[in-house]
Amino acid sequence: MLDLDALLNCFSATSCLVTQTSTGIIIGMLLFLVASGVTLIFGVLHVVNFAHGAFYMIGAYTAWSAYNATGSYYLAVLAGAASAAVIGVFFERLAISRVYKENLLMQLLVCYAFVLIADDAVKMIWGAEYLAMGIPAEFRVPPYRFAGGVVPPFYVFLVATSLAVAVACLLLIRYSRFGKIVRAAAHNANMVSVLGIRVPVYFAALFGLGCALAGMAGALAAPVRSMTPGMGLSILIDSFIVTVIGGMGSIPGALLAAIMLGVTRSFGSLGFPLFVDGVMFIMMVAILVFRPQGLLGERPLR
């Protein structure tokens, strides 16, 4: 169960340290993309989107099809994000918009129904067997070497893309007109509507953006992870752990928590491979006990 010698040996070897750290950052960046969508939707719309993992799956499968059709991985990533965004907008308009003011249980039932529908739809369209994209041709080049460790170029691309998305989302919500409107509408939708602003359109756009982030994460992960119906469940659980630890509604908090959990999962696979998930849940419980608002979340007003 525990192999502390392997963990200590890794910390004493620079090559292992670099390799495991880079792997942990990649895991964290993918977690962040999914969790940032959860954070955006909850932070503004106050909806806990339990169907978020399904959009991750949709993005991955769409990217696989687009890559096989075009041979371009960049187009495949855009296709994965776009498909998740479009389906997310329809899901928000047809279902989620009707349960905004309902209790959490009603939202959970609606989201769970969508998950079951999405899983069966994937089986009908792509089949129930495992699929794999493989590393795209443009990234099949010699890896970068740093301090004796190996860092694949594809990993560098994933980190750069995820960081760019993090900055873009933060700027969009905090400083753009779109962000100001959706934040104002979340506090008082009726007042914003009186000003002639179509609040439902902005809510649907924000929900679609959150789903697009999940779809993009699925598309980015497709070359390094196998695809199977129901693949969104594990990433959904991890993304909610990230959201709780980072702080509900905090994008910087989600980024910090995702990197922490990614590195924990990477090094934990060496030292305690059978208890990695347990450690992650322990971290979440500790945050809930000692800092309920999360690492960078705001303490609710009393």
Short mmCIF file of C-alpha atoms in Angstrom, two decimals:
data_model
loop_
_atom_site.label_atom_id
_atom_site.label_comp_id
_atom_site.label_asym_id
_atom_site.label_seq_id
_atom_site.Cartn_x
_atom_site.Cartn_y
_atom_site.Cartn_z
CA MET A 1 0.00 0.00 0.00
CA LEU A 2 2.82 2.39 0.92
CA ASP A 3 6.12 2.62 -0.92
CA LEU A 4 7.81 5.54 0.77
CA ASP A 5 11.23 4.41 -0.42
CA ALA A 6 10.21 4.94 -4.04
CA LEU A 7 8.85 8.38 -3.16
CA LEU A 8 12.00 9.41 -1.29
CA ASN A 9 14.21 8.10 -4.09
CA CYS A 10 12.23 10.21 -6.56
CA PHE A 11 12.75 13.35 -4.49
CA SER A 12 16.48 12.63 -4.38
CA ALA A 13 16.74 12.13 -8.18
CA THR A 14 16.40 15.29 -10.24
CA SER A 15 15.27 13.45 -13.35
CA CYS A 16 12.39 11.75 -11.51
CA LEU A 17 11.48 14.99 -9.76
CA VAL A 18 11.21 16.88 -13.06
CA THR A 19 9.26 14.12 -14.79
CA GLN A 20 6.74 13.61 -11.97
CA THR A 21 6.30 17.35 -11.42
CA SER A 22 5.60 17.97 -15.11
CA THR A 23 3.15 15.08 -15.13
CA GLY A 24 1.42 16.47 -12.06
CA ILE A 25 1.13 19.92 -13.61
CA ILE A 26 -0.47 18.40 -16.72
CA ILE A 27 -3.00 16.50 -14.62
CA GLY A 28 -3.66 19.71 -12.70
CA MET A 29 -4.15 21.81 -15.83
CA LEU A 30 -6.72 19.40 -17.24
CA LEU A 31 -8.49 19.35 -13.88
CA PHE A 32 -8.43 23.13 -13.86
CA LEU A 33 -10.10 23.46 -17.25
CA VAL A 34 -12.97 21.28 -16.10
CA ALA A 35 -13.16 22.84 -12.63
CA SER A 36 -13.04 26.38 -14.01
CA GLY A 37 -16.24 25.65 -15.92
CA VAL A 38 -17.87 24.39 -12.73
CA THR A 39 -16.59 27.47 -10.91
CA LEU A 40 -17.88 29.89 -13.54
CA ILE A 41 -21.35 28.36 -13.61
CA PHE A 42 -21.68 28.13 -9.84
CA GLY A 43 -20.02 31.46 -9.09
CA VAL A 44 -22.40 33.40 -11.34
CA LEU A 45 -25.52 31.27 -11.86
CA HIS A 46 -25.37 29.46 -8.49
CA VAL A 47 -26.04 26.14 -10.22
CA VAL A 48 -24.00 23.07 -9.34
CA ASN A 49 -23.64 21.44 -12.76
CA PHE A 50 -23.37 17.74 -11.97
CA ALA A 51 -23.50 17.02 -15.71
CA HIS A 52 -20.18 18.76 -16.30
CA GLY A 53 -18.28 15.50 -16.75
CA ALA A 54 -20.58 14.58 -19.65
CA PHE A 55 -19.42 17.67 -21.55
CA TYR A 56 -15.82 16.60 -20.96
CA MET A 57 -16.71 13.27 -22.57
CA ILE A 58 -18.52 14.94 -25.47
CA GLY A 59 -15.51 17.16 -26.15
CA ALA A 60 -13.16 14.17 -26.20
CA TYR A 61 -15.28 12.09 -28.58
CA THR A 62 -15.96 15.03 -30.90
CA ALA A 63 -12.26 15.84 -31.01
CA TRP A 64 -11.49 12.22 -31.90
CA SER A 65 -13.92 12.33 -34.83
CA ALA A 66 -12.70 15.76 -36.00
CA TYR A 67 -9.08 14.66 -35.86
CA ASN A 68 -9.76 11.54 -37.91
CA ALA A 69 -11.70 13.65 -40.43
CA THR A 70 -9.29 16.58 -40.79
CA GLY A 71 -5.93 15.36 -39.48
CA SER A 72 -5.58 18.66 -37.57
CA TYR A 73 -5.39 18.46 -33.80
CA TYR A 74 -5.98 22.20 -33.41
CA LEU A 75 -9.25 21.96 -35.32
CA ALA A 76 -10.13 18.91 -33.23
CA VAL A 77 -9.71 20.91 -30.00
CA LEU A 78 -11.88 23.72 -31.35
CA ALA A 79 -14.49 21.20 -32.46
CA GLY A 80 -14.53 19.57 -29.03
CA ALA A 81 -15.01 22.89 -27.26
CA ALA A 82 -17.62 24.10 -29.76
CA SER A 83 -19.71 20.92 -29.58
CA ALA A 84 -19.78 21.04 -25.78
CA ALA A 85 -20.71 24.74 -25.87
CA VAL A 86 -23.59 24.27 -28.31
CA ILE A 87 -25.03 21.28 -26.45
CA GLY A 88 -24.52 23.17 -23.18
CA VAL A 89 -26.56 26.14 -24.42
CA PHE A 90 -29.44 23.86 -25.46
CA PHE A 91 -29.24 22.01 -22.14
CA GLU A 92 -29.36 25.28 -20.22
CA ARG A 93 -32.30 26.64 -22.20
CA LEU A 94 -34.35 23.44 -22.21
CA ALA A 95 -33.67 22.13 -18.71
CA ILE A 96 -31.39 24.08 -16.37
CA SER A 97 -33.17 27.41 -16.85
CA ARG A 98 -36.30 25.79 -15.43
CA VAL A 99 -34.64 24.76 -12.16
CA TYR A 100 -32.56 27.85 -11.34
CA LYS A 101 -34.62 28.59 -8.26
CA GLU A 102 -35.29 24.97 -7.33
CA ASN A 103 -33.47 23.10 -4.59
CA LEU A 104 -30.23 21.23 -5.10
CA LEU A 105 -31.94 17.84 -5.39
CA MET A 106 -33.98 18.95 -8.40
CA GLN A 107 -30.86 20.28 -10.13
CA LEU A 108 -29.07 17.01 -9.38
CA LEU A 109 -31.88 14.93 -10.91
CA VAL A 110 -31.96 17.01 -14.08
CA CYS A 111 -28.18 16.80 -14.48
CA TYR A 112 -28.08 13.08 -13.77
CA ALA A 113 -30.73 12.47 -16.41
CA PHE A 114 -28.58 14.32 -18.93
CA VAL A 115 -25.53 12.22 -17.95
CA LEU A 116 -27.44 9.00 -18.63
CA ILE A 117 -28.70 10.33 -21.97
CA ALA A 118 -25.19 11.48 -22.98
CA ASP A 119 -23.61 8.13 -22.07
CA ASP A 120 -26.15 6.20 -24.16
CA ALA A 121 -25.82 8.65 -27.05
CA VAL A 122 -22.05 8.12 -27.07
CA LYS A 123 -22.56 4.35 -27.18
CA MET A 124 -24.94 4.71 -30.13
CA ILE A 125 -22.67 7.05 -32.11
CA TRP A 126 -19.15 5.85 -31.29
CA GLY A 127 -19.73 2.43 -29.75
CA ALA A 128 -18.98 1.07 -26.29
CA GLU A 129 -15.36 0.02 -26.94
CA TYR A 130 -12.33 2.04 -25.87
CA LEU A 131 -11.00 4.59 -28.37
CA ALA A 132 -7.59 6.28 -28.46
CA MET A 133 -6.39 9.22 -30.50
CA GLY A 134 -2.65 8.97 -29.90
CA ILE A 135 -0.19 11.85 -29.85
CA PRO A 136 -0.88 14.16 -32.84
CA ALA A 137 1.70 14.15 -35.63
CA GLU A 138 2.80 17.74 -34.96
CA PHE A 139 3.91 16.76 -31.44
CA ARG A 140 5.82 13.61 -32.36
CA VAL A 141 9.17 15.29 -31.90
CA PRO A 142 12.05 14.69 -29.46
CA PRO A 143 11.17 15.69 -25.88
CA TYR A 144 12.70 18.59 -24.02
CA ARG A 145 15.29 17.67 -21.43
CA PHE A 146 15.65 19.62 -18.22
CA ALA A 147 17.92 18.69 -15.30
CA GLY A 148 17.97 15.11 -16.53
CA GLY A 149 14.18 14.89 -16.75
CA VAL A 150 12.07 14.49 -19.86
CA VAL A 151 9.21 16.85 -20.75
CA PRO A 152 7.22 16.02 -23.92
CA PRO A 153 6.40 19.02 -26.17
CA PHE A 154 2.74 18.08 -25.97
CA TYR A 155 2.84 18.70 -22.22
CA VAL A 156 4.22 22.19 -22.80
CA PHE A 157 1.37 22.88 -25.24
CA LEU A 158 -1.22 21.71 -22.69
CA VAL A 159 0.20 23.92 -19.94
CA ALA A 160 0.43 27.00 -22.19
CA THR A 161 -3.12 26.51 -23.49
CA SER A 162 -4.56 25.99 -20.01
CA LEU A 163 -2.83 29.07 -18.60
CA ALA A 164 -4.03 31.16 -21.53
CA VAL A 165 -7.59 29.99 -20.94
CA ALA A 166 -7.28 30.77 -17.21
CA VAL A 167 -6.17 34.34 -17.86
CA ALA A 168 -8.81 34.84 -20.57
CA CYS A 169 -11.64 33.61 -18.32
CA LEU A 170 -10.51 35.79 -15.43
CA LEU A 171 -10.33 38.89 -17.63
CA LEU A 172 -13.67 38.10 -19.27
CA ILE A 173 -15.60 37.76 -16.03
CA ARG A 174 -13.93 40.59 -14.11
CA TYR A 175 -13.36 43.31 -16.71
CA SER A 176 -15.47 42.75 -19.84
CA ARG A 177 -18.97 44.12 -20.40
CA PHE A 178 -20.23 40.56 -20.69
CA GLY A 179 -18.77 39.66 -17.30
CA LYS A 180 -20.19 42.73 -15.61
CA ILE A 181 -23.65 42.04 -17.00
CA VAL A 182 -23.78 38.39 -15.95
CA ARG A 183 -22.47 39.21 -12.47
CA ALA A 184 -25.07 41.95 -12.10
CA ALA A 185 -27.82 39.67 -13.39
CA ALA A 186 -26.81 36.98 -10.91
CA HIS A 187 -27.46 39.47 -8.07
CA ASN A 188 -30.64 41.01 -9.47
CA ALA A 189 -31.88 39.63 -12.78
CA ASN A 190 -35.11 41.66 -12.71
CA MET A 191 -33.28 44.98 -12.41
CA VAL A 192 -30.93 44.10 -15.27
CA SER A 193 -33.90 43.08 -17.42
CA VAL A 194 -35.51 46.48 -16.80
CA LEU A 195 -32.46 48.05 -18.46
CA GLY A 196 -33.34 46.26 -21.70
CA ILE A 197 -30.75 43.50 -21.39
CA ARG A 198 -31.84 39.99 -22.36
CA VAL A 199 -30.70 38.18 -19.24
CA PRO A 200 -31.54 34.64 -20.46
CA VAL A 201 -29.22 35.10 -23.45
CA TYR A 202 -26.33 36.02 -21.17
CA PHE A 203 -27.04 33.16 -18.79
CA ALA A 204 -27.13 30.69 -21.69
CA ALA A 205 -23.86 32.12 -23.06
CA LEU A 206 -22.13 31.80 -19.70
CA PHE A 207 -23.37 28.23 -19.24
CA GLY A 208 -22.18 27.42 -22.74
CA LEU A 209 -18.77 28.91 -21.94
CA GLY A 210 -18.44 26.73 -18.85
CA CYS A 211 -19.36 23.64 -20.88
CA ALA A 212 -16.90 24.68 -23.60
CA LEU A 213 -14.09 24.62 -21.03
CA ALA A 214 -15.02 21.05 -20.10
CA GLY A 215 -15.17 20.09 -23.78
CA MET A 216 -11.79 21.66 -24.40
CA ALA A 217 -10.32 19.71 -21.48
CA GLY A 218 -11.69 16.50 -22.96
CA ALA A 219 -10.24 17.34 -26.37
CA LEU A 220 -6.85 18.21 -24.90
CA ALA A 221 -6.80 14.99 -22.87
CA ALA A 222 -7.84 12.78 -25.80
CA PRO A 223 -4.26 12.12 -27.03
CA VAL A 224 -3.08 10.91 -23.62
CA ARG A 225 -6.20 9.20 -22.25
CA SER A 226 -8.42 6.47 -23.63
CA MET A 227 -12.06 7.31 -24.28
CA THR A 228 -15.01 5.28 -23.06
CA PRO A 229 -18.66 6.03 -22.26
CA GLY A 230 -18.94 7.29 -18.70
CA MET A 231 -15.40 8.68 -18.69
CA GLY A 232 -16.65 11.98 -17.31
CA LEU A 233 -17.52 10.60 -13.87
CA SER A 234 -14.00 10.46 -12.44
CA ILE A 235 -13.03 13.87 -13.80
CA LEU A 236 -16.29 15.30 -12.42
CA ILE A 237 -15.49 14.10 -8.90
CA ASP A 238 -11.95 15.47 -9.10
CA SER A 239 -13.18 18.79 -10.48
CA PHE A 240 -15.60 19.23 -7.58
CA ILE A 241 -12.79 18.49 -5.13
CA VAL A 242 -10.76 21.19 -6.90
CA THR A 243 -13.67 23.62 -6.72
CA VAL A 244 -14.23 23.03 -3.00
CA ILE A 245 -10.54 23.33 -2.11
CA GLY A 246 -9.95 26.38 -4.29
CA GLY A 247 -13.14 28.15 -3.25
CA MET A 248 -16.54 28.08 -4.94
CA GLY A 249 -16.56 30.79 -7.59
CA SER A 250 -12.81 31.52 -7.50
CA ILE A 251 -10.93 30.87 -10.75
CA PRO A 252 -7.47 31.57 -9.22
CA GLY A 253 -8.42 29.23 -6.38
CA ALA A 254 -9.38 26.53 -8.85
CA LEU A 255 -6.01 26.90 -10.60
CA LEU A 256 -4.08 26.64 -7.31
CA ALA A 257 -6.10 23.67 -6.07
CA ALA A 258 -5.86 21.85 -9.42
CA ILE A 259 -2.06 22.10 -9.46
CA MET A 260 -1.90 20.91 -5.84
CA LEU A 261 -4.08 17.89 -6.58
CA GLY A 262 -2.31 17.13 -9.85
CA VAL A 263 1.08 17.04 -8.16
CA THR A 264 -0.38 15.00 -5.30
CA ARG A 265 -1.78 12.45 -7.75
CA SER A 266 1.50 12.29 -9.69
CA PHE A 267 3.79 11.72 -6.70
CA GLY A 268 1.15 9.70 -4.88
CA SER A 269 1.21 7.14 -7.69
CA LEU A 270 4.76 6.35 -6.52
CA GLY A 271 4.43 6.49 -2.75
CA PHE A 272 0.84 5.46 -2.05
CA PRO A 273 -0.78 4.30 -5.32
CA LEU A 274 -3.76 2.67 -3.57
CA PHE A 275 -4.58 5.71 -1.45
CA VAL A 276 -4.21 8.65 -3.84
CA ASP A 277 -7.94 9.33 -3.95
CA GLY A 278 -8.08 9.01 -0.17
CA VAL A 279 -5.44 11.72 0.25
CA MET A 280 -7.36 14.03 -2.08
CA PHE A 281 -10.53 13.59 -0.04
CA ILE A 282 -8.60 14.16 3.19
CA MET A 283 -7.35 17.46 1.75
CA MET A 284 -10.91 18.44 0.89
CA VAL A 285 -12.22 17.54 4.35
CA ALA A 286 -9.41 19.52 5.99
CA ILE A 287 -10.32 22.58 3.92
CA LEU A 288 -14.02 22.23 4.76
CA VAL A 289 -13.19 22.02 8.46
CA PHE A 290 -10.57 24.75 8.80
CA ARG A 291 -11.38 27.07 5.88
CA PRO A 292 -14.90 26.36 4.56
CA GLN A 293 -14.74 29.11 1.93
CA GLY A 294 -11.74 27.45 0.26
CA LEU A 295 -8.16 28.60 -0.22
CA LEU A 296 -9.02 31.73 -2.22
CA GLY A 297 -12.78 31.84 -1.82
CA GLU A 298 -14.57 34.70 -0.15
CA ARG A 299 -16.13 34.21 3.26
CA PRO A 300 -19.93 34.61 2.95
CA LEU A 301 -21.44 37.67 4.57
CA ARG A 302 -23.43 37.06 7.75
#
